[in-house]
PDB file of C-alpha atoms in Angstrom:
ATOM      1  CA  MET E  29     107.739  50.142  79.563  1.00 45.00           C
ATOM      2  CA  SER E  30     108.029  53.629  78.123  1.00 47.00           C
ATOM      3  CA  GLY E  31     111.141  55.682  77.581  1.00 51.00           C
ATOM      4  CA  ALA E  32     111.933  58.956  79.319  1.00 51.00           C
ATOM      5  CA  GLY E  33     109.239  61.509  78.628  1.00 65.00           C
ATOM      6  CA  GLU E  34     106.918  59.019  76.940  1.00 88.00           C
ATOM      7  CA  GLN E  35     103.513  58.338  78.380  1.00 94.00           C
ATOM      8  CA  PRO E  36     102.508  54.735  79.027  1.00 96.00           C
ATOM      9  CA  VAL E  37      99.893  53.309  76.669  1.00 97.00           C
ATOM     10  CA  LEU E  38      96.819  51.548  78.007  1.00 98.00           C
ATOM     11  CA  THR E  39      94.454  49.692  75.695  1.00 98.00           C
ATOM     12  CA  VAL E  40      90.843  48.822  76.356  1.00 98.00           C
ATOM     13  CA  TYR E  41      89.636  45.894  74.279  1.00 98.00           C
ATOM     14  CA  GLY E  42      85.874  46.088  74.096  1.00 98.00           C
ATOM     15  CA  ARG E  43      82.769  46.321  71.955  1.00 97.00           C
ATOM     16  CA  ALA E  44      80.818  49.326  70.726  1.00 94.00           C
ATOM     17  CA  TYR E  45      77.555  48.124  72.295  1.00 94.00           C
ATOM     18  CA  CYS E  46      79.070  47.070  75.651  1.00 96.00           C
ATOM     19  CA  HIS E  47      77.967  49.282  78.557  1.00 97.00           C
ATOM     20  CA  LEU E  48      80.758  47.967  80.799  1.00 98.00           C
ATOM     21  CA  CYS E  49      83.267  48.953  78.112  1.00 98.00           C
ATOM     22  CA  GLY E  50      81.861  52.476  78.005  1.00 98.00           C
ATOM     23  CA  GLU E  51      82.029  52.743  81.785  1.00 98.00           C
ATOM     24  CA  MET E  52      85.654  51.607  81.892  1.00 98.00           C
ATOM     25  CA  VAL E  53      86.664  54.033  79.138  1.00 98.00           C
ATOM     26  CA  ALA E  54      84.895  56.916  80.924  1.00 98.00           C
ATOM     27  CA  GLN E  55      86.651  56.095  84.206  1.00 98.00           C
ATOM     28  CA  LEU E  56      90.023  55.913  82.469  1.00 98.00           C
ATOM     29  CA  GLU E  57      89.399  59.196  80.628  1.00 98.00           C
ATOM     30  CA  ALA E  58      88.775  60.831  84.018  1.00 98.00           C
ATOM     31  CA  LEU E  59      92.102  59.444  85.301  1.00 97.00           C
ATOM     32  CA  ARG E  60      94.185  60.503  82.277  1.00 96.00           C
ATOM     33  CA  PRO E  61      95.015  64.016  83.550  1.00 94.00           C
ATOM     34  CA  VAL E  62      96.156  62.575  86.893  1.00 94.00           C
ATOM     35  CA  LEU E  63      98.058  59.480  85.741  1.00 95.00           C
ATOM     36  CA  SER E  64      99.244  60.814  82.361  1.00 95.00           C
ATOM     37  CA  PHE E  65      98.817  57.968  79.893  1.00 97.00           C
ATOM     38  CA  VAL E  66      97.685  57.400  76.327  1.00 97.00           C
ATOM     39  CA  LEU E  67      94.407  55.511  76.008  1.00 98.00           C
ATOM     40  CA  ARG E  68      93.642  53.320  73.013  1.00 98.00           C
ATOM     41  CA  VAL E  69      90.210  51.766  72.563  1.00 98.00           C
ATOM     42  CA  VAL E  70      89.972  48.743  70.266  1.00 98.00           C
ATOM     43  CA  ASP E  71      86.677  47.196  69.143  1.00 97.00           C
ATOM     44  CA  VAL E  72      87.344  43.460  69.180  1.00 97.00           C
ATOM     45  CA  ASP E  73      84.522  42.861  66.695  1.00 96.00           C
ATOM     46  CA  GLU E  74      86.606  44.546  64.001  1.00 96.00           C
ATOM     47  CA  ASP E  75      89.246  41.801  64.238  1.00 96.00           C
ATOM     48  CA  GLY E  76      88.245  38.139  64.238  1.00 96.00           C
ATOM     49  CA  ALA E  77      91.337  37.068  66.181  1.00 97.00           C
ATOM     50  CA  LEU E  78      90.666  39.628  68.921  1.00 96.00           C
ATOM     51  CA  ALA E  79      86.982  38.683  69.064  1.00 95.00           C
ATOM     52  CA  GLN E  80      87.962  35.061  69.511  1.00 96.00           C
ATOM     53  CA  ARG E  81      90.694  35.847  72.047  1.00 94.00           C
ATOM     54  CA  TYR E  82      88.604  38.078  74.311  1.00 93.00           C
ATOM     55  CA  GLY E  83      85.130  36.656  73.678  1.00 92.00           C
ATOM     56  CA  GLU E  84      82.805  37.777  76.457  1.00 92.00           C
ATOM     57  CA  TRP E  85      85.674  38.901  78.735  1.00 94.00           C
ATOM     58  CA  VAL E  86      85.393  42.507  77.551  1.00 97.00           C
ATOM     59  CA  PRO E  87      86.273  45.072  78.538  1.00 98.00           C
ATOM     60  CA  VAL E  88      89.875  44.078  79.085  1.00 98.00           C
ATOM     61  CA  LEU E  89      92.433  46.692  80.123  1.00 98.00           C
ATOM     62  CA  VAL E  90      95.928  45.904  78.863  1.00 98.00           C
ATOM     63  CA  GLY E  91      99.181  47.727  79.541  1.00 97.00           C
ATOM     64  CA  GLY E  92     101.683  48.679  76.877  1.00 93.00           C
ATOM     65  CA  ASP E  93     103.739  45.608  77.684  1.00 91.00           C
ATOM     66  CA  GLY E  94     100.768  43.313  76.974  1.00 95.00           C
ATOM     67  CA  GLU E  95      99.986  42.669  80.635  1.00 96.00           C
ATOM     68  CA  GLU E  96      96.279  42.281  81.338  1.00 97.00           C
ATOM     69  CA  ILE E  97      95.485  44.648  84.186  1.00 98.00           C
ATOM     70  CA  CYS E  98      91.782  43.929  84.705  1.00 98.00           C
ATOM     71  CA  HIS E  99      88.551  43.027  82.937  1.00 96.00           C
ATOM     72  CA  TYR E 100      84.809  43.754  83.265  1.00 97.00           C
ATOM     73  CA  HIS E 101      85.337  46.663  85.714  1.00 97.00           C
ATOM     74  CA  LEU E 102      88.211  49.043  86.338  1.00 98.00           C
ATOM     75  CA  ASP E 103      90.257  47.676  89.226  1.00 98.00           C
ATOM     76  CA  SER E 104      91.869  50.767  90.742  1.00 96.00           C
ATOM     77  CA  ALA E 105      94.244  48.737  92.912  1.00 98.00           C
ATOM     78  CA  ALA E 106      95.452  46.682  89.934  1.00 98.00           C
ATOM     79  CA  LEU E 107      95.908  49.850  87.879  1.00 98.00           C
ATOM     80  CA  ALA E 108      97.898  51.504  90.683  1.00 97.00           C
ATOM     81  CA  ALA E 109     100.057  48.391  91.017  1.00 97.00           C
ATOM     82  CA  TYR E 110     100.703  48.391  87.275  1.00 97.00           C
ATOM     83  CA  PHE E 111     101.763  52.048  87.302  1.00 96.00           C
ATOM     84  CA  SER E 112     104.038  51.554  90.307  1.00 96.00           C
ATOM     85  CA  LYS E 113     105.704  48.699  88.451  1.00 95.00           C
ATOM     86  CA  ILE E 114     106.332  50.603  85.201  1.00 94.00           C
ATOM     87  CA  ARG E 115     107.323  53.965  86.652  1.00 88.00           C
TER      88      ARG E 115
END
């Protein structure tokens, strides 16, 4: 959860060559002005532990509290539910 005035942080765990990852990031970038959040993109192949943890599940969208929101495709309903819970 973020403090007053702080934007929530969402992280996409993905891979540079993953087209689904690129699609999810593009969709989230389009939503940033509306939902007001910070977006981090992490390439799991740069960290062996992350590569092992997420394997072929990428992209994975994770909230600032570590909650997995969705994977493979952006789930708008799950994202809305997450934001209603943290705000």
